XYZ file of C-alpha atoms in Angstrom:
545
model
C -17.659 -16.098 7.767
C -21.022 -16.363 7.630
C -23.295 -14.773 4.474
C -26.841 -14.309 4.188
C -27.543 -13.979 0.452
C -30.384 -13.199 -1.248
C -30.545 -13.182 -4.990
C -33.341 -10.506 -6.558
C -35.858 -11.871 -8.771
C -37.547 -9.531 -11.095
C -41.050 -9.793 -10.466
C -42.716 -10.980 -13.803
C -44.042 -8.011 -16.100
C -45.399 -7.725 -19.614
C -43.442 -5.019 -21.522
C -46.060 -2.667 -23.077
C -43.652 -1.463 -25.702
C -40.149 -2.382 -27.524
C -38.516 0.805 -25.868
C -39.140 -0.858 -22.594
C -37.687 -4.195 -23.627
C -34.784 -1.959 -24.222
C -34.746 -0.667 -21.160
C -34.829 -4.057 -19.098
C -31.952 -5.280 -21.432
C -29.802 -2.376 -20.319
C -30.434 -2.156 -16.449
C -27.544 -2.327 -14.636
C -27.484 -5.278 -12.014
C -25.102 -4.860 -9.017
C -23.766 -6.984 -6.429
C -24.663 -5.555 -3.378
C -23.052 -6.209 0.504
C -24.388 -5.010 3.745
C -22.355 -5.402 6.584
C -24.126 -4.893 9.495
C -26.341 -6.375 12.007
C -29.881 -5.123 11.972
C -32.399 -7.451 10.212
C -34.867 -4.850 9.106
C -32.135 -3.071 7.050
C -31.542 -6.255 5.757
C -35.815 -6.870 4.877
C -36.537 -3.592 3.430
C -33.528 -3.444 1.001
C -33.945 -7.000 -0.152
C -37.457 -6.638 -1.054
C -36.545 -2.859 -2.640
C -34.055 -4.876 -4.707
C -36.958 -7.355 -6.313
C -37.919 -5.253 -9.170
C -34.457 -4.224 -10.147
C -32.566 -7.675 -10.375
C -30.018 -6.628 -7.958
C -28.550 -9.369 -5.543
C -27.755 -8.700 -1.850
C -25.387 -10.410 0.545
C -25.202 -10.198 4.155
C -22.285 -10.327 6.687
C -22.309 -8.987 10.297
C -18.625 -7.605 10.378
C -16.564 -5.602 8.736
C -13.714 -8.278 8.720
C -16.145 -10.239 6.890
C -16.656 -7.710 4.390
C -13.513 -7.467 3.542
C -12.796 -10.956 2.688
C -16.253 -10.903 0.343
C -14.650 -8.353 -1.503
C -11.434 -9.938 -2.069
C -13.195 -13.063 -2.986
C -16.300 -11.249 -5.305
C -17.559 -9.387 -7.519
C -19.432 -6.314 -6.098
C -20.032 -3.309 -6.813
C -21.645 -1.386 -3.741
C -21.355 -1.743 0.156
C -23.952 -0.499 2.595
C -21.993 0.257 5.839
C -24.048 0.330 9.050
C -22.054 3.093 10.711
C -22.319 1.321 14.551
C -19.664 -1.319 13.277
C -16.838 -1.167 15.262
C -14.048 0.879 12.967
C -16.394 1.567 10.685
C -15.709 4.909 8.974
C -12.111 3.205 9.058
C -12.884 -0.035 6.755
C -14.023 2.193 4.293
C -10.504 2.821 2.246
C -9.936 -0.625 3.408
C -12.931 -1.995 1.028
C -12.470 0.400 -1.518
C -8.650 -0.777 -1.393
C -10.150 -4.582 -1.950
C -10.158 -5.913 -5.698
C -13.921 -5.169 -6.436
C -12.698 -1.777 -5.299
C -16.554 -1.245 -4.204
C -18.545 2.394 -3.499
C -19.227 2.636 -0.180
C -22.339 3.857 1.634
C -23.044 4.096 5.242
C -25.813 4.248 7.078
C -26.348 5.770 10.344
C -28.937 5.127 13.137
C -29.115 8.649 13.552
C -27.413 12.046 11.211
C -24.507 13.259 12.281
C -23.065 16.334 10.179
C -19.710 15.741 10.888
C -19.313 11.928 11.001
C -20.831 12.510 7.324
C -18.118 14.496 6.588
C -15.697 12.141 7.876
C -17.308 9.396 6.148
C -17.345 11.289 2.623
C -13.693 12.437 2.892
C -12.784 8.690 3.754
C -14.033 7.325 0.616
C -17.846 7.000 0.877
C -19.971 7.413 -2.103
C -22.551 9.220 0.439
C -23.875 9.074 3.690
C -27.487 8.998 5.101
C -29.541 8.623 8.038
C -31.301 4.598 8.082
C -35.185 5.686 7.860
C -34.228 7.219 4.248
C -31.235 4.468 3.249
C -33.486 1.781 1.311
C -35.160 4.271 -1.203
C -32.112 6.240 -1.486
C -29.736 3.128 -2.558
C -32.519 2.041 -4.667
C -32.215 5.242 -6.504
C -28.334 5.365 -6.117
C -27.846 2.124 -7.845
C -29.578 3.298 -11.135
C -26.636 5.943 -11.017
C -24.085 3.504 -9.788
C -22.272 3.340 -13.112
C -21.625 6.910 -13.769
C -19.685 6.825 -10.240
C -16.488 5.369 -11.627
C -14.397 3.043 -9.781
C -15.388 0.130 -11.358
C -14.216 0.678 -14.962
C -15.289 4.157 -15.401
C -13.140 6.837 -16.704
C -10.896 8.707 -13.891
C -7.522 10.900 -13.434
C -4.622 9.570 -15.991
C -2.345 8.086 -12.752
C 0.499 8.015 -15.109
C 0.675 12.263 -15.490
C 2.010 11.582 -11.919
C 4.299 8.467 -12.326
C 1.588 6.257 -11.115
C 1.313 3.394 -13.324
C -1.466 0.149 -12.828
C -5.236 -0.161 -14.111
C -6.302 -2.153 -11.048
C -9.406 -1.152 -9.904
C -7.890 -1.186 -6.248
C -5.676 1.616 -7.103
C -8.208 3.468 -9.328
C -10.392 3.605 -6.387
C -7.852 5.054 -3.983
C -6.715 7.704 -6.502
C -10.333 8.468 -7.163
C -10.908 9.062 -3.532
C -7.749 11.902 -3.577
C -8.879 13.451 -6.768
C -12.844 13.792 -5.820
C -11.707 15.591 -2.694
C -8.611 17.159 -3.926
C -9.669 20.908 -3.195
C -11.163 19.468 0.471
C -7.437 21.216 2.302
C -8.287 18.668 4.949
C -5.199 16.696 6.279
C -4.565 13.170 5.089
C -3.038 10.051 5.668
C -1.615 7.579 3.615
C -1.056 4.415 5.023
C 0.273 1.206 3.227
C 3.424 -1.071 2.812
C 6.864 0.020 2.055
C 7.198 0.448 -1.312
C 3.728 0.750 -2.421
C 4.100 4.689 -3.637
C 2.744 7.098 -0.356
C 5.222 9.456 -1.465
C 3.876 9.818 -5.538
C 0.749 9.824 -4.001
C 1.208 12.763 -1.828
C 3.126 14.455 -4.826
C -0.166 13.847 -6.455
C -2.351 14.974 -4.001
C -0.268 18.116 -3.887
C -0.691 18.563 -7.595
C -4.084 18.533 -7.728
C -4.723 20.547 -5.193
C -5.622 24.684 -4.801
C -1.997 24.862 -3.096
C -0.129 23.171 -5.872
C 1.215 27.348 -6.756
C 3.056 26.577 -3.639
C 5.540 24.433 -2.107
C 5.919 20.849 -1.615
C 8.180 20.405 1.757
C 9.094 16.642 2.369
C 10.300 16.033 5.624
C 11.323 12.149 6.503
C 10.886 11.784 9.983
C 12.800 8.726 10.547
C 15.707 9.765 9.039
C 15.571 13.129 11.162
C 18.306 12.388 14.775
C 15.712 13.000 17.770
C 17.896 15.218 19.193
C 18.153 18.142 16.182
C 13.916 17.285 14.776
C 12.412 20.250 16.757
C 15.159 22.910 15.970
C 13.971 21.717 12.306
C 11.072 21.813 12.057
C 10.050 24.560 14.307
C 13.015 26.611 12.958
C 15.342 28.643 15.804
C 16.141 31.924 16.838
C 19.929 33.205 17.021
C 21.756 32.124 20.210
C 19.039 29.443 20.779
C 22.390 26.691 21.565
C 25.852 26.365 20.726
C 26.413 26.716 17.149
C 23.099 28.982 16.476
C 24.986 31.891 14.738
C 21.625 32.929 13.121
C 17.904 32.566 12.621
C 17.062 29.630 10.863
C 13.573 29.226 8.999
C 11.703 25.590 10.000
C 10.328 23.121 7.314
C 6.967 24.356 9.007
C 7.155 27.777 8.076
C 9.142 26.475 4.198
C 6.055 25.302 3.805
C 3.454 27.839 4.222
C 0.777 28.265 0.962
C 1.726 24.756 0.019
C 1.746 21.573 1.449
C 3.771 19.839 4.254
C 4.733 16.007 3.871
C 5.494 14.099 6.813
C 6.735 10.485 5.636
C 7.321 7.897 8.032
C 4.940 10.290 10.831
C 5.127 7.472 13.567
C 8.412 8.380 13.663
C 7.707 11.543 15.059
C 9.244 11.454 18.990
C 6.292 11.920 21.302
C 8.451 14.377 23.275
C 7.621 16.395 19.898
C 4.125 15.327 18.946
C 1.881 17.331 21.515
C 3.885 20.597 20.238
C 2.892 19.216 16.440
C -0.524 18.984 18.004
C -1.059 22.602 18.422
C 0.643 23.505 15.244
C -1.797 21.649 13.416
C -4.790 23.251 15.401
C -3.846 26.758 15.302
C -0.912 26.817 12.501
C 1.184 28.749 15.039
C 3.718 28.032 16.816
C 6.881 29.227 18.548
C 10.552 28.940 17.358
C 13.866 27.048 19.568
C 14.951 29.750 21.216
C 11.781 31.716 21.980
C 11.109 35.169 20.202
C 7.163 35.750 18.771
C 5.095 33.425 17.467
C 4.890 32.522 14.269
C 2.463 31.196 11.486
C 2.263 28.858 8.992
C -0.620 28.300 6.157
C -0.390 24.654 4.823
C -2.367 21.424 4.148
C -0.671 18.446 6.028
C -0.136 15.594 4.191
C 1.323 11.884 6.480
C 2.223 8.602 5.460
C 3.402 5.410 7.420
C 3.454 1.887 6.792
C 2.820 1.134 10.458
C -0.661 0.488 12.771
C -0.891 4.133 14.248
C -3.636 2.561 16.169
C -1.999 -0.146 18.047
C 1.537 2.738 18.563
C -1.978 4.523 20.426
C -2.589 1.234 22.207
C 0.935 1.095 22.896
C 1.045 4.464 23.999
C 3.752 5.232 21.613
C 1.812 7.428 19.225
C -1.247 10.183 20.888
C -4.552 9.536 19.915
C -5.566 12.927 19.852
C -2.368 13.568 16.970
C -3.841 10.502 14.802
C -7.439 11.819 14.593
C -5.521 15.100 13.585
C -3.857 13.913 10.862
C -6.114 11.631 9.608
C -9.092 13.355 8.603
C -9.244 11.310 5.712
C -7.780 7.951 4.926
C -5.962 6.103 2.489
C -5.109 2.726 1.967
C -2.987 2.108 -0.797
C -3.152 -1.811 -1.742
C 0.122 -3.860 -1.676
C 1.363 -4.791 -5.357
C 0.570 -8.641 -4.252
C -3.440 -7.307 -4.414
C -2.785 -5.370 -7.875
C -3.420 -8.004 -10.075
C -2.090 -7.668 -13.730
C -0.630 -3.925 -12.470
C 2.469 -6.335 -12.049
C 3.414 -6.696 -15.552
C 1.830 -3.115 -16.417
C 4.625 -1.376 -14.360
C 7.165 -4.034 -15.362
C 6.520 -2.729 -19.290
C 7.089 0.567 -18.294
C 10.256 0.005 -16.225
C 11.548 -2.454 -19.387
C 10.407 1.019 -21.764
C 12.051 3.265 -19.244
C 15.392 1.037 -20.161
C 15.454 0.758 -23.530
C 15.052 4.744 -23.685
C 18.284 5.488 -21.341
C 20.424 1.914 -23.443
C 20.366 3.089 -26.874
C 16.677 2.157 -27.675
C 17.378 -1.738 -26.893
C 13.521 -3.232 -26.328
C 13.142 -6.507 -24.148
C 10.457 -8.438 -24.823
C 9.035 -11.088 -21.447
C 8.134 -13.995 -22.562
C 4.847 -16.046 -21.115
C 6.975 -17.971 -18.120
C 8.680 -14.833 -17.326
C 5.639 -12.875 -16.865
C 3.478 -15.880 -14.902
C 6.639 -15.521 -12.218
C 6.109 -11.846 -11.536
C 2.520 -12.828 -11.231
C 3.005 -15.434 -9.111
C 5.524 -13.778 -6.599
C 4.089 -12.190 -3.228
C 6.157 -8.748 -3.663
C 7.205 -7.982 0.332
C 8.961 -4.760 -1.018
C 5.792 -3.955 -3.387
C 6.942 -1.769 -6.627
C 10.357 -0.625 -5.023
C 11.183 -4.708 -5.169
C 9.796 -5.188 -8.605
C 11.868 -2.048 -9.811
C 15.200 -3.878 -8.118
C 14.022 -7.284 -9.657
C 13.926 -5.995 -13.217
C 17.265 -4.045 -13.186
C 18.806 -7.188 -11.886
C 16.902 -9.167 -14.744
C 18.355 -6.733 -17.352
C 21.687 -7.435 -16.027
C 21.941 -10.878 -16.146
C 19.871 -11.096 -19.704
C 23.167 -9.477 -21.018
C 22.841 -8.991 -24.690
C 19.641 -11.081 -25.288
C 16.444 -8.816 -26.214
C 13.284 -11.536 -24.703
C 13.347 -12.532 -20.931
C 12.805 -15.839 -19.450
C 12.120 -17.277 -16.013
C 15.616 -18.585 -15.707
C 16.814 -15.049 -15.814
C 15.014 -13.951 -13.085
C 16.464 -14.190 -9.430
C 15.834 -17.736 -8.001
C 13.564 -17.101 -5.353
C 11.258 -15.607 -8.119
C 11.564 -18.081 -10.483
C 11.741 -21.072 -8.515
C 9.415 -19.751 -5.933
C 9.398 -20.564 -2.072
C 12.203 -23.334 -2.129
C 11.388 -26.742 -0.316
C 13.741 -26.500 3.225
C 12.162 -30.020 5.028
C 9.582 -32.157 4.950
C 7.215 -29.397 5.002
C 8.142 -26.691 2.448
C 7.353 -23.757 4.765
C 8.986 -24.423 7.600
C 10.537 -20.701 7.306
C 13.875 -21.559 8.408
C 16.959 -19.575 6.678
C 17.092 -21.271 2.633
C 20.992 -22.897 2.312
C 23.419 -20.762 0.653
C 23.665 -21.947 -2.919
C 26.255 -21.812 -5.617
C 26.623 -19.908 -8.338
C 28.475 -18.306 -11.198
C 26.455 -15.719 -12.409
C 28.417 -12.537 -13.004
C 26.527 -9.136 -12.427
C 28.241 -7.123 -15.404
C 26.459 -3.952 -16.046
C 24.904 -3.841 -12.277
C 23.675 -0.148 -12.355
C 24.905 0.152 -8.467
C 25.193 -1.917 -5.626
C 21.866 -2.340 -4.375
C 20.695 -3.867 -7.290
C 23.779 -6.409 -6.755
C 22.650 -7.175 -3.012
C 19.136 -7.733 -4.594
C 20.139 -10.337 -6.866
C 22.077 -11.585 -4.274
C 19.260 -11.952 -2.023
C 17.270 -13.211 -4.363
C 18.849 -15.528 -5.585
C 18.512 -17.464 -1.978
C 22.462 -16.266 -0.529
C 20.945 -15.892 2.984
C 24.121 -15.987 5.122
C 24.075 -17.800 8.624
C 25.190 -15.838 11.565
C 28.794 -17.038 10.510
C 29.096 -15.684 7.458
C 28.333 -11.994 8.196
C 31.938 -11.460 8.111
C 32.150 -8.429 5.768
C 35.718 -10.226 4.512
C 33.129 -13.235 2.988
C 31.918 -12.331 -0.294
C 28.643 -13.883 -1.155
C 28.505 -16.996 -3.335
C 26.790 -17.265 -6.118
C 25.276 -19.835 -8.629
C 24.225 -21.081 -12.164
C 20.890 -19.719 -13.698
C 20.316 -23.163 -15.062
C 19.976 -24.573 -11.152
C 16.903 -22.676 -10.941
C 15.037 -25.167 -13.367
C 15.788 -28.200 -11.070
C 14.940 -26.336 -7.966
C 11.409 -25.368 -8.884
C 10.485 -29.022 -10.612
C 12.116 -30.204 -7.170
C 9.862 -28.019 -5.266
C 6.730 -28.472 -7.450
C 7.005 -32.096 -6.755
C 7.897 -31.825 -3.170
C 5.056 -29.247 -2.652
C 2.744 -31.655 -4.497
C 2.684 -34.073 -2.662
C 2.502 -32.664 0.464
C -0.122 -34.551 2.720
C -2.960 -31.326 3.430
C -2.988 -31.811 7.050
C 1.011 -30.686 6.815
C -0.176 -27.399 4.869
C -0.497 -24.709 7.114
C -2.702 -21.804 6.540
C -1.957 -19.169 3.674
C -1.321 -16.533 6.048
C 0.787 -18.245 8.441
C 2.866 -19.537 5.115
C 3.024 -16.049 3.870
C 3.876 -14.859 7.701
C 6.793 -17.674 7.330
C 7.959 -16.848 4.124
C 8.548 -13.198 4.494
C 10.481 -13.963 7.824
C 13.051 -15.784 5.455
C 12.755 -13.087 3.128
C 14.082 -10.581 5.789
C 16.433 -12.596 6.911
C 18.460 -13.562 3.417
C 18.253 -9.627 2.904
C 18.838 -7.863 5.827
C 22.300 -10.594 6.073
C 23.412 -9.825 2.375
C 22.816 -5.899 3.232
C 24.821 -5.690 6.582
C 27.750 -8.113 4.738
C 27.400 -6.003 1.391
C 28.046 -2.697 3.139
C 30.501 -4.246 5.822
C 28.188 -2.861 8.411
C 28.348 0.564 7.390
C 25.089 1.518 8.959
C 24.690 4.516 7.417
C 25.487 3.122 3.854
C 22.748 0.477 5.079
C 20.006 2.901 5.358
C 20.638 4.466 1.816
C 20.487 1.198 -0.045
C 17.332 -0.229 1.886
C 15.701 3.179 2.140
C 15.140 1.922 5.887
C 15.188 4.707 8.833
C 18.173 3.832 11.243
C 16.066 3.128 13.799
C 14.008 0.326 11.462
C 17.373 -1.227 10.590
C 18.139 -1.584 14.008
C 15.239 -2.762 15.023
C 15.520 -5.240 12.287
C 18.928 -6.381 12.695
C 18.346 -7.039 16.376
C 14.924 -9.128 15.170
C 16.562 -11.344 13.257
C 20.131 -11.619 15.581
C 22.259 -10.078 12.798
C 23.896 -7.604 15.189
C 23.627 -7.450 18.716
């Protein structure tokens, strides 16, 4: 990556009076990023940026962008709006940790791109003969903006808890265009809270008099999904004794949810097409057409543009839907929201166990810091009942009551600690007493490093456990080991983090299929997986043919 930087120097002035000194001592100084590629841009703003102490950096891509803002402080991003997925690496920089404002610039006005732009996140939008004066003047308001520390919604009224400006930025984005009625899509990692956010966008909306429908389109069999949604008329098939009403129609003055839209069977998504351009549609079964008023909100934690690529998922559908964007930021990019949420959960405890308080001790909260979070907030929430269990009657938590794989961290397997093959079953004798239910057994379980070979997926093998106090030796084994690794053996952090979940999936998806004696069904409720995911995972990792 490649950056051009250019640090502002005031030019040198006399102040004619003390109110001025004032004012110079109060000027807000920003960090300033243009991605782009056009070196007059570049000359005009830099030289704009002289008298007001401002610095500017350059990159050429928006890949490049996003890494500065992962790695620095800044505060606004001029977008040149002929990068390639440009309006779509906006929520994907305001998602970064400087959580930026976003401004693009466009070679020539379009109307509707400005729209687009505005409704994905951008502070504002302007044509490039009028950008340098208009930043100049933007940055002296930069600070009443929010998103970088300013005041903004309360997340919590909606059971959103974190301070990270990452978040702040994407709820920001939701509430500023919260009376918009455009459709939107959430996209982000399991686990990372699409669902509280459409419950949130639905709140704060002019349709939140009206109904929430949640449909989950994975969990929906392909077969029965249009007669569903679309709602049929009487004698439409066998078994069609009457009219039924559709979700579609359920959900008219309010707002539909789709979760899990690339789910949606293509056989099905053309008809969903025309729904969402006219709001009519027909029932299974014929009989008139029918209406439906509602604001479409969608969420998925896959690439909708490589299922287009893949031409499992119509182009024309995602544009549709996705008239604005967000990207909600893994837990592993949240920063201190980690122990933020854990408080709450350890609050939200002690309020339904007799007013008990736990109290995490330093260790215990540098683990949940340290660990990557593949399952995001629904993990941490698993993590922390399974804590509470094994803590029994003790009131402050340490590392050593933490599942291994937490407190230990990745566990050395060979030579190279990240080789990412299956970790050995260990020993233990940990007893789960108090376990509110069986998933947040099999989490422990997998946690604790019980990642069954193929062998063992006998449902007639219990898993093994082991003693808390192991955990201690394990990590000083592993902080040596990992120590004094030679740096040519280290591979990259992502391919690491790329090896790491692999085990990860492996350990659970074993425990889960043994845990449930391969009760697929039973599967899906625990791991709040779609059958067709679990499959699809099982088969991935040779767990079931």
């Amino acid at each position: 990556m490649t950056i051009l930087s250019h640090k502002s120097v005031p030019r040198q002035r006399t102040p004619s009076s003390p109110d001025m000194e004032s004012d110079a001592k109060e000027r807000f100084m920003a960090n300033v990023l243009l991605i782009g590629h056009q070196p007059d841009l570049y000359m005009h703003l830099s030289r704009l940026f002289a008298d007001g102490g401002h610095s500017l950096d350059v990159v050429s891509s928006l890949e490049d962008g996003i890494r500065h803002c992962r790695a620095s402080s800044c505060q606004l991003v001029v977008l040149e709006e002929g990068m390639d997925n440009a309006l779509e690496g906006i929520p994907r920089l305001r998602s970064t940790q400087a959580a930026p404002q976003v401004v693009v610039v466009a070679e020539r006005y379009n109307p509707e791109r400005g729209k687009a732009a505005l409704l994905s996140g951008a502070l504002n939008y302007m044509p490039k003969g009028k950008a340098p004066r208009a930043i100049t003047t933007l940055l002296e308001r930069l600070p009443s903006f929010g998103g970088n520390g300013a005041e903004g919604p309360d997340l919590r009224d909606f059971g959103i808890f974190g301070s990270s400006a990452a978040l702040r930025a994407q709820f920001e984005t939701i509430a500023r265009s919260s009376n918009a009625d455009v459709n939107v899509l959430l996209q982000g990692e399991t686990g990372t809270g699409k669902e509280l956010f459409a419950r949130a966008i639905h709140r704060m909306s002019q349709r939140r008099g009206g109904p929430l429908i949640t449909v989950d389109c994975a969990s929906l069999p392909e077969h029965l999904v249009e007669s569903l949604l679309f709602g049929y008329s009487q004698g439409a098939f066998t078994g069609a004794a009457k009219s039924r009403v559709g979700l579609i129609r359920q959900a008219d003055g309010g707002t539909l949810f789709l979760d899990e839209v690339s789910e949606l069977p293509m056989s099905l998504q053309k008809k969903f097409l025309r729904v969402l351009q006219e709001r009519r549609y027909r029932p299974v079964g014929g009989g008139s057409e029918e209406s439906s008023d509602f604001r479409l909100v969608a969420a998925t934690n896959k690439d909708l543009q490589e299922m287009v690529r893949e031409g499992t998922f119509r182009d024309d559908l995602l544009y549709r839907i996705s008239t604005m964007r967000v990207l909600l930021p893994p837990l592993r990019e949240r920063g201190l929201d980690t122990i933020e949420i854990a408080e709450h959960l350890l609050q939200s405890r002690a309020e339904s166990n007799g007013g008990k308080v736990w109290q995490m001790s330093a260790e215990f909260r540098a683990r949940l810091l340290a660990h990557p979070w593949p399952g995001n907030v629904r993990e941490l929430v698993n993590v922390i009942d399974c804590t509470l269990a094994v803590a029994g009657d003790g009131d402050m938590l340490f590392a050593e009551h933490l599942p291994a794989t937490i407190h230990a961290g990745m566990l050395p397997q060979s030579s190279r600690p990240w080789q990412g093959r299956t970790p050995a079953r260990r020993s233990t004798d940990v007893t789960h007493h108090g376990m509110h239910d069986r998933a947040g057994k099999m989490a422990h379980g997998v946690a604790n490093g019980a990642a069954p070979s193929h062998a063992s997926h006998n449902p007639s093998q219990g898993p093994s456990h082991g003693r808390p106090h192991d955990t201690a030796d394990e990590a000083a084994a592993y902080a040596t080991h990992a120590g004094g690794a030679h740096p040519d053996a280290l591979p990259s952090f992502r391919e690491a983090r790329r090896e790491a979940l692999e085990a990860f999936e492996h350990a659970y998806l074993a425990t889960l299929y043994e845990a449930v004696g391969g009760d697929i069904r039973q599967a899906c409720s625990l791991s709040n997986l779609s059958r067709a995911r679990l499959y699809e995972l099982l088969r991935k990792h040779a767990i079931m043919e």
